[in-house]
Amino acid sequence: MTTTQRRTRPSHRGRRFDLRATAVFFGLLATALITVGFAVRALAPAVQRRPVWVVVLLCVAVATLLAHGRRRRRLSAARIARRAGEALEQATTTALDALDTPAPAPARTHDEGVPGPGETYDYDLLDPDEFEAAIAGLCVRDGCARVEVVGGAGDLGADVTALTPDGRRLVVQCKRYGDDNKVGSQDLQRFGGTCFTVHGADVALVVTTSDFTAPAVEYAEQCGIVCVNRDALLAWSGGRTPKPWAAGAHEG
């Protein structure tokens, strides 16, 4: 007895609508969008400071997503959204960490903006810190070595230190004063109490954009401190006079 076999049609498996997967997908997509929003908001103030960092980190995030997308196994929509959110979150964290790291300050050379011999310079436009840097620049220009700006809190009167071309230790105090404010004897006494004994100066200078009182000049002459007033500073800056450290040296 022959039995007739019933042919069955190949069943075509179709994708069924999965409400749970769809809800998870849109939930993760919303999370990713929120993450992007927070990232943009956090990075906006820093983009102007370091746009290169932001561009590099975004490229890394995109490359990470493309690398995951090239895998042979197919990823579900929910998994793609989840990984996109994780990549964006990681990129945001890395960007914020990088932007919080202070960039190294550009090295400032002491001879920037220093006039050459015969040129004029308006020291009145400088603040006290810039004035110290300008005096250090003059020392560099005129052949001093190991020039350092050391002024600040606790400097004990020394704003610039250097070695003169003939090897003597130079210690300079800078006084960025107005015309109506002269350097007095008390200023000289404080500097005189530290420039030789503490800083070991062979040559001690007090340079000002103003002038010195008569008692200050008298005290400086007694201690061997060289006073460089406004006129002497302009002459030094313009190369019209011998270098101030050639005026004398401390013997002691």
mmCIF file of C-alpha atoms in Angstrom:
data_model
loop_
_atom_site.group_PDB
_atom_site.id
_atom_site.type_symbol
_atom_site.label_atom_id
_atom_site.label_comp_id
_atom_site.label_asym_id
_atom_site.label_seq_id
_atom_site.Cartn_x
_atom_site.Cartn_y
_atom_site.Cartn_z
ATOM 1 C CA MET A 1 0.000 0.000 0.000
ATOM 2 C CA THR A 2 1.543 3.211 -1.137
ATOM 3 C CA THR A 3 1.359 6.182 1.133
ATOM 4 C CA THR A 4 1.282 9.566 -0.394
ATOM 5 C CA GLN A 5 3.765 11.935 1.245
ATOM 6 C CA ARG A 6 2.541 15.346 1.818
ATOM 7 C CA ARG A 7 4.878 18.006 0.640
ATOM 8 C CA THR A 8 5.413 20.724 3.113
ATOM 9 C CA ARG A 9 6.278 24.159 1.968
ATOM 10 C CA PRO A 10 9.447 25.555 3.373
ATOM 11 C CA SER A 11 8.573 27.935 6.057
ATOM 12 C CA HIS A 12 9.993 31.387 5.651
ATOM 13 C CA ARG A 13 11.006 32.643 8.996
ATOM 14 C CA GLY A 14 10.233 36.256 9.316
ATOM 15 C CA ARG A 15 11.183 38.617 12.015
ATOM 16 C CA ARG A 16 8.530 38.994 14.589
ATOM 17 C CA PHE A 17 7.836 42.331 16.125
ATOM 18 C CA ASP A 18 9.403 42.333 19.558
ATOM 19 C CA LEU A 19 7.925 45.055 21.714
ATOM 20 C CA ARG A 20 10.482 44.586 24.447
ATOM 21 C CA ALA A 21 13.481 44.841 22.122
ATOM 22 C CA THR A 22 12.008 47.898 20.456
ATOM 23 C CA ALA A 23 11.408 49.589 23.786
ATOM 24 C CA VAL A 24 14.960 48.797 24.898
ATOM 25 C CA PHE A 25 16.320 50.161 21.617
ATOM 26 C CA PHE A 26 14.523 53.475 21.929
ATOM 27 C CA GLY A 27 15.423 53.708 25.614
ATOM 28 C CA LEU A 28 19.112 53.245 24.876
ATOM 29 C CA LEU A 29 18.879 55.613 21.932
ATOM 30 C CA ALA A 30 17.409 58.265 24.226
ATOM 31 C CA THR A 31 20.204 57.629 26.709
ATOM 32 C CA ALA A 32 22.782 58.033 23.964
ATOM 33 C CA LEU A 33 21.211 61.322 22.855
ATOM 34 C CA ILE A 34 21.166 62.602 26.422
ATOM 35 C CA THR A 35 24.822 61.609 26.782
ATOM 36 C CA VAL A 36 25.646 63.483 23.590
ATOM 37 C CA GLY A 37 23.791 66.531 24.912
ATOM 38 C CA PHE A 38 25.698 66.525 28.181
ATOM 39 C CA ALA A 39 28.957 65.962 26.319
ATOM 40 C CA VAL A 40 28.338 68.909 23.999
ATOM 41 C CA ARG A 41 27.345 71.089 26.930
ATOM 42 C CA ALA A 42 30.426 70.102 28.932
ATOM 43 C CA LEU A 43 32.833 70.429 26.032
ATOM 44 C CA ALA A 44 31.483 73.680 24.586
ATOM 45 C CA PRO A 45 33.532 76.002 26.846
ATOM 46 C CA ALA A 46 36.661 73.952 26.213
ATOM 47 C CA VAL A 47 36.372 73.670 22.436
ATOM 48 C CA GLN A 48 37.708 77.181 22.035
ATOM 49 C CA ARG A 49 40.708 76.365 24.218
ATOM 50 C CA ARG A 50 41.661 72.996 22.700
ATOM 51 C CA PRO A 51 39.716 72.240 19.530
ATOM 52 C CA VAL A 52 42.314 69.723 18.382
ATOM 53 C CA TRP A 53 41.680 67.482 21.405
ATOM 54 C CA VAL A 54 37.956 67.463 20.755
ATOM 55 C CA VAL A 55 38.364 66.584 17.070
ATOM 56 C CA VAL A 56 40.802 63.769 17.878
ATOM 57 C CA LEU A 57 38.548 62.272 20.541
ATOM 58 C CA LEU A 58 35.499 62.392 18.284
ATOM 59 C CA CYS A 59 37.472 60.618 15.565
ATOM 60 C CA VAL A 60 38.447 57.942 18.076
ATOM 61 C CA ALA A 61 34.812 57.463 19.063
ATOM 62 C CA VAL A 62 33.701 57.156 15.418
ATOM 63 C CA ALA A 63 36.526 54.713 14.647
ATOM 64 C CA THR A 64 35.506 52.604 17.630
ATOM 65 C CA LEU A 65 31.930 52.408 16.398
ATOM 66 C CA LEU A 66 33.025 51.479 12.880
ATOM 67 C CA ALA A 67 35.330 48.759 14.199
ATOM 68 C CA HIS A 68 32.482 47.201 16.158
ATOM 69 C CA GLY A 69 30.224 47.439 13.104
ATOM 70 C CA ARG A 70 32.615 45.429 10.954
ATOM 71 C CA ARG A 71 32.310 42.292 13.012
ATOM 72 C CA ARG A 72 30.820 39.368 11.149
ATOM 73 C CA ARG A 73 28.135 38.605 13.624
ATOM 74 C CA ARG A 74 25.169 40.837 13.334
ATOM 75 C CA LEU A 75 24.376 43.020 16.265
ATOM 76 C CA SER A 76 20.904 43.729 17.398
ATOM 77 C CA ALA A 77 19.596 47.257 17.388
ATOM 78 C CA ALA A 78 19.560 47.319 21.165
ATOM 79 C CA ARG A 79 23.189 46.222 21.354
ATOM 80 C CA ILE A 80 24.256 48.851 18.814
ATOM 81 C CA ALA A 81 22.539 51.584 20.778
ATOM 82 C CA ARG A 82 24.057 50.367 24.028
ATOM 83 C CA ARG A 83 27.571 50.260 22.605
ATOM 84 C CA ALA A 84 27.135 53.662 21.000
ATOM 85 C CA GLY A 85 26.163 55.105 24.354
ATOM 86 C CA GLU A 86 29.137 53.451 26.054
ATOM 87 C CA ALA A 87 31.542 54.747 23.402
ATOM 88 C CA LEU A 88 30.193 58.270 23.673
ATOM 89 C CA GLU A 89 30.367 58.182 27.451
ATOM 90 C CA GLN A 90 33.953 56.948 27.370
ATOM 91 C CA ALA A 91 34.932 59.595 24.811
ATOM 92 C CA THR A 92 33.301 62.295 26.936
ATOM 93 C CA THR A 93 35.155 61.167 30.068
ATOM 94 C CA THR A 94 38.469 61.052 28.215
ATOM 95 C CA ALA A 95 37.872 64.488 26.738
ATOM 96 C CA LEU A 96 37.054 66.027 30.106
ATOM 97 C CA ASP A 97 40.118 64.422 31.708
ATOM 98 C CA ALA A 98 42.315 65.690 28.917
ATOM 99 C CA LEU A 99 40.878 69.186 29.068
ATOM 100 C CA ASP A 100 41.299 69.339 32.838
ATOM 101 C CA THR A 101 45.021 68.685 32.456
ATOM 102 C CA PRO A 102 46.744 72.043 32.310
ATOM 103 C CA ALA A 103 48.633 72.647 29.147
ATOM 104 C CA PRO A 104 52.332 73.367 29.579
ATOM 105 C CA ALA A 105 52.969 77.082 29.633
ATOM 106 C CA PRO A 106 54.986 78.318 26.677
ATOM 107 C CA ALA A 107 58.548 79.086 27.606
ATOM 108 C CA ARG A 108 59.160 82.804 27.768
ATOM 109 C CA THR A 109 62.522 84.023 26.616
ATOM 110 C CA HIS A 110 63.863 87.035 28.466
ATOM 111 C CA ASP A 111 64.953 88.804 25.321
ATOM 112 C CA GLU A 112 61.456 89.028 23.782
ATOM 113 C CA GLY A 113 60.613 92.649 23.077
ATOM 114 C CA VAL A 114 63.978 93.937 24.342
ATOM 115 C CA PRO A 115 65.245 96.883 22.299
ATOM 116 C CA GLY A 116 68.521 96.654 20.497
ATOM 117 C CA PRO A 117 71.295 99.201 20.896
ATOM 118 C CA GLY A 118 70.145 102.631 19.762
ATOM 119 C CA GLU A 119 66.429 101.797 20.079
ATOM 120 C CA THR A 120 64.035 103.396 22.526
ATOM 121 C CA TYR A 121 61.697 101.533 24.875
ATOM 122 C CA ASP A 122 58.730 102.696 26.937
ATOM 123 C CA TYR A 123 59.048 100.944 30.284
ATOM 124 C CA ASP A 124 56.020 102.814 31.605
ATOM 125 C CA LEU A 125 53.779 100.461 29.637
ATOM 126 C CA LEU A 126 54.994 97.434 31.601
ATOM 127 C CA ASP A 127 53.612 96.037 34.830
ATOM 128 C CA PRO A 128 56.090 95.048 37.578
ATOM 129 C CA ASP A 129 56.428 91.438 36.359
ATOM 130 C CA GLU A 130 56.977 92.538 32.771
ATOM 131 C CA PHE A 131 59.502 95.098 33.953
ATOM 132 C CA GLU A 132 61.523 92.376 35.707
ATOM 133 C CA ALA A 133 61.438 90.276 32.524
ATOM 134 C CA ALA A 134 62.591 93.301 30.492
ATOM 135 C CA ILE A 135 65.580 93.892 32.792
ATOM 136 C CA ALA A 136 66.456 90.206 32.534
ATOM 137 C CA GLY A 137 66.252 90.589 28.761
ATOM 138 C CA LEU A 138 68.746 93.440 28.843
ATOM 139 C CA CYS A 139 71.124 91.223 30.813
ATOM 140 C CA VAL A 140 70.761 88.466 28.212
ATOM 141 C CA ARG A 141 71.247 90.929 25.372
ATOM 142 C CA ASP A 142 74.455 92.252 26.898
ATOM 143 C CA GLY A 143 76.115 88.890 27.373
ATOM 144 C CA CYS A 144 75.107 87.720 30.861
ATOM 145 C CA ALA A 145 74.702 84.002 31.479
ATOM 146 C CA ARG A 146 72.332 81.975 33.691
ATOM 147 C CA VAL A 147 69.832 84.835 33.763
ATOM 148 C CA GLU A 148 66.809 84.101 35.962
ATOM 149 C CA VAL A 149 63.769 86.083 37.028
ATOM 150 C CA VAL A 150 63.357 85.104 40.671
ATOM 151 C CA GLY A 151 61.135 87.921 41.933
ATOM 152 C CA GLY A 152 58.013 87.068 43.884
ATOM 153 C CA ALA A 153 56.877 86.318 47.405
ATOM 154 C CA GLY A 154 59.851 85.558 49.616
ATOM 155 C CA ASP A 155 62.460 86.707 47.086
ATOM 156 C CA LEU A 156 64.324 88.662 49.799
ATOM 157 C CA GLY A 157 64.930 91.564 47.471
ATOM 158 C CA ALA A 158 66.319 89.701 44.464
ATOM 159 C CA ASP A 159 64.241 90.016 41.286
ATOM 160 C CA VAL A 160 66.837 89.021 38.674
ATOM 161 C CA THR A 161 70.041 87.024 39.090
ATOM 162 C CA ALA A 162 72.728 86.371 36.492
ATOM 163 C CA LEU A 163 76.411 85.958 35.818
ATOM 164 C CA THR A 164 78.118 88.896 34.144
ATOM 165 C CA PRO A 165 80.281 88.225 31.068
ATOM 166 C CA ASP A 166 83.368 88.230 33.288
ATOM 167 C CA GLY A 167 81.827 85.651 35.682
ATOM 168 C CA ARG A 168 80.630 87.806 38.579
ATOM 169 C CA ARG A 169 77.319 87.111 40.282
ATOM 170 C CA LEU A 170 74.793 89.836 39.507
ATOM 171 C CA VAL A 171 71.750 90.470 41.722
ATOM 172 C CA VAL A 172 69.156 93.022 40.590
ATOM 173 C CA GLN A 173 66.183 94.536 42.347
ATOM 174 C CA CYS A 174 63.601 96.123 40.031
ATOM 175 C CA LYS A 175 61.422 99.049 41.118
ATOM 176 C CA ARG A 176 58.651 99.832 38.642
ATOM 177 C CA TYR A 177 57.711 103.224 40.153
ATOM 178 C CA GLY A 178 56.026 106.324 38.828
ATOM 179 C CA ASP A 179 57.770 109.655 38.468
ATOM 180 C CA ASP A 180 56.338 110.924 41.763
ATOM 181 C CA ASN A 181 57.482 107.877 43.748
ATOM 182 C CA LYS A 182 61.221 107.788 44.314
ATOM 183 C CA VAL A 183 63.163 104.858 45.704
ATOM 184 C CA GLY A 184 64.005 105.710 49.308
ATOM 185 C CA SER A 185 66.767 104.772 51.688
ATOM 186 C CA GLN A 186 64.569 102.147 53.391
ATOM 187 C CA ASP A 187 64.256 100.298 50.081
ATOM 188 C CA LEU A 188 68.020 100.360 49.690
ATOM 189 C CA GLN A 189 68.600 99.235 53.278
ATOM 190 C CA ARG A 190 66.336 96.216 52.869
ATOM 191 C CA PHE A 191 68.073 95.242 49.667
ATOM 192 C CA GLY A 192 71.506 95.927 51.141
ATOM 193 C CA GLY A 193 70.776 93.561 54.008
ATOM 194 C CA THR A 194 70.261 90.574 51.685
ATOM 195 C CA CYS A 195 71.916 91.138 48.321
ATOM 196 C CA PHE A 196 75.451 90.359 49.519
ATOM 197 C CA THR A 197 75.005 88.143 52.569
ATOM 198 C CA VAL A 198 72.001 86.101 51.398
ATOM 199 C CA HIS A 199 72.258 86.153 47.597
ATOM 200 C CA GLY A 200 76.066 86.312 47.413
ATOM 201 C CA ALA A 201 76.159 89.206 44.963
ATOM 202 C CA ASP A 202 79.413 90.434 43.491
ATOM 203 C CA VAL A 203 77.493 93.231 41.814
ATOM 204 C CA ALA A 204 74.184 94.545 43.186
ATOM 205 C CA LEU A 205 71.888 96.765 41.104
ATOM 206 C CA VAL A 206 68.685 98.599 41.906
ATOM 207 C CA VAL A 207 66.950 99.573 38.677
ATOM 208 C CA THR A 208 63.934 101.891 38.662
ATOM 209 C CA THR A 209 61.729 103.740 36.205
ATOM 210 C CA SER A 210 61.777 106.650 38.645
ATOM 211 C CA ASP A 211 64.655 108.124 40.647
ATOM 212 C CA PHE A 212 66.375 107.797 44.030
ATOM 213 C CA THR A 213 66.251 110.054 47.045
ATOM 214 C CA ALA A 214 69.509 111.615 48.213
ATOM 215 C CA PRO A 215 69.706 109.422 51.366
ATOM 216 C CA ALA A 216 69.164 106.337 49.202
ATOM 217 C CA VAL A 217 72.036 107.301 46.906
ATOM 218 C CA GLU A 218 74.259 107.979 49.911
ATOM 219 C CA TYR A 219 73.477 104.587 51.443
ATOM 220 C CA ALA A 220 74.055 102.840 48.115
ATOM 221 C CA GLU A 221 77.466 104.444 47.745
ATOM 222 C CA GLN A 222 78.444 103.287 51.234
ATOM 223 C CA CYS A 223 77.366 99.678 50.551
ATOM 224 C CA GLY A 224 78.584 99.412 46.976
ATOM 225 C CA ILE A 225 75.106 99.131 45.410
ATOM 226 C CA VAL A 226 74.745 100.506 41.869
ATOM 227 C CA CYS A 227 71.684 102.740 41.414
ATOM 228 C CA VAL A 228 70.181 102.838 37.930
ATOM 229 C CA ASN A 229 67.541 105.545 37.665
ATOM 230 C CA ARG A 230 65.260 106.287 34.722
ATOM 231 C CA ASP A 231 67.819 108.200 32.688
ATOM 232 C CA ALA A 232 70.515 105.601 33.306
ATOM 233 C CA LEU A 233 68.061 102.816 32.398
ATOM 234 C CA LEU A 234 67.185 104.457 29.086
ATOM 235 C CA ALA A 235 70.870 104.986 28.352
ATOM 236 C CA TRP A 236 71.598 101.334 29.161
ATOM 237 C CA SER A 237 68.644 100.183 27.092
ATOM 238 C CA GLY A 238 69.769 102.303 24.146
ATOM 239 C CA GLY A 239 73.377 101.136 24.361
ATOM 240 C CA ARG A 240 74.633 104.660 25.034
ATOM 241 C CA THR A 241 76.494 103.888 28.262
ATOM 242 C CA PRO A 242 78.695 101.160 29.741
ATOM 243 C CA LYS A 243 76.842 98.254 31.272
ATOM 244 C CA PRO A 244 75.793 99.017 34.856
ATOM 245 C CA TRP A 245 77.698 96.055 36.315
ATOM 246 C CA ALA A 246 80.904 97.706 35.077
ATOM 247 C CA ALA A 247 80.357 100.541 37.584
ATOM 248 C CA GLY A 248 81.690 98.586 40.547
ATOM 249 C CA ALA A 249 81.869 95.379 42.476
ATOM 250 C CA HIS A 250 81.320 94.503 46.104
ATOM 251 C CA GLU A 251 84.410 93.731 48.102
ATOM 252 C CA GLY A 252 83.729 91.844 51.163
#
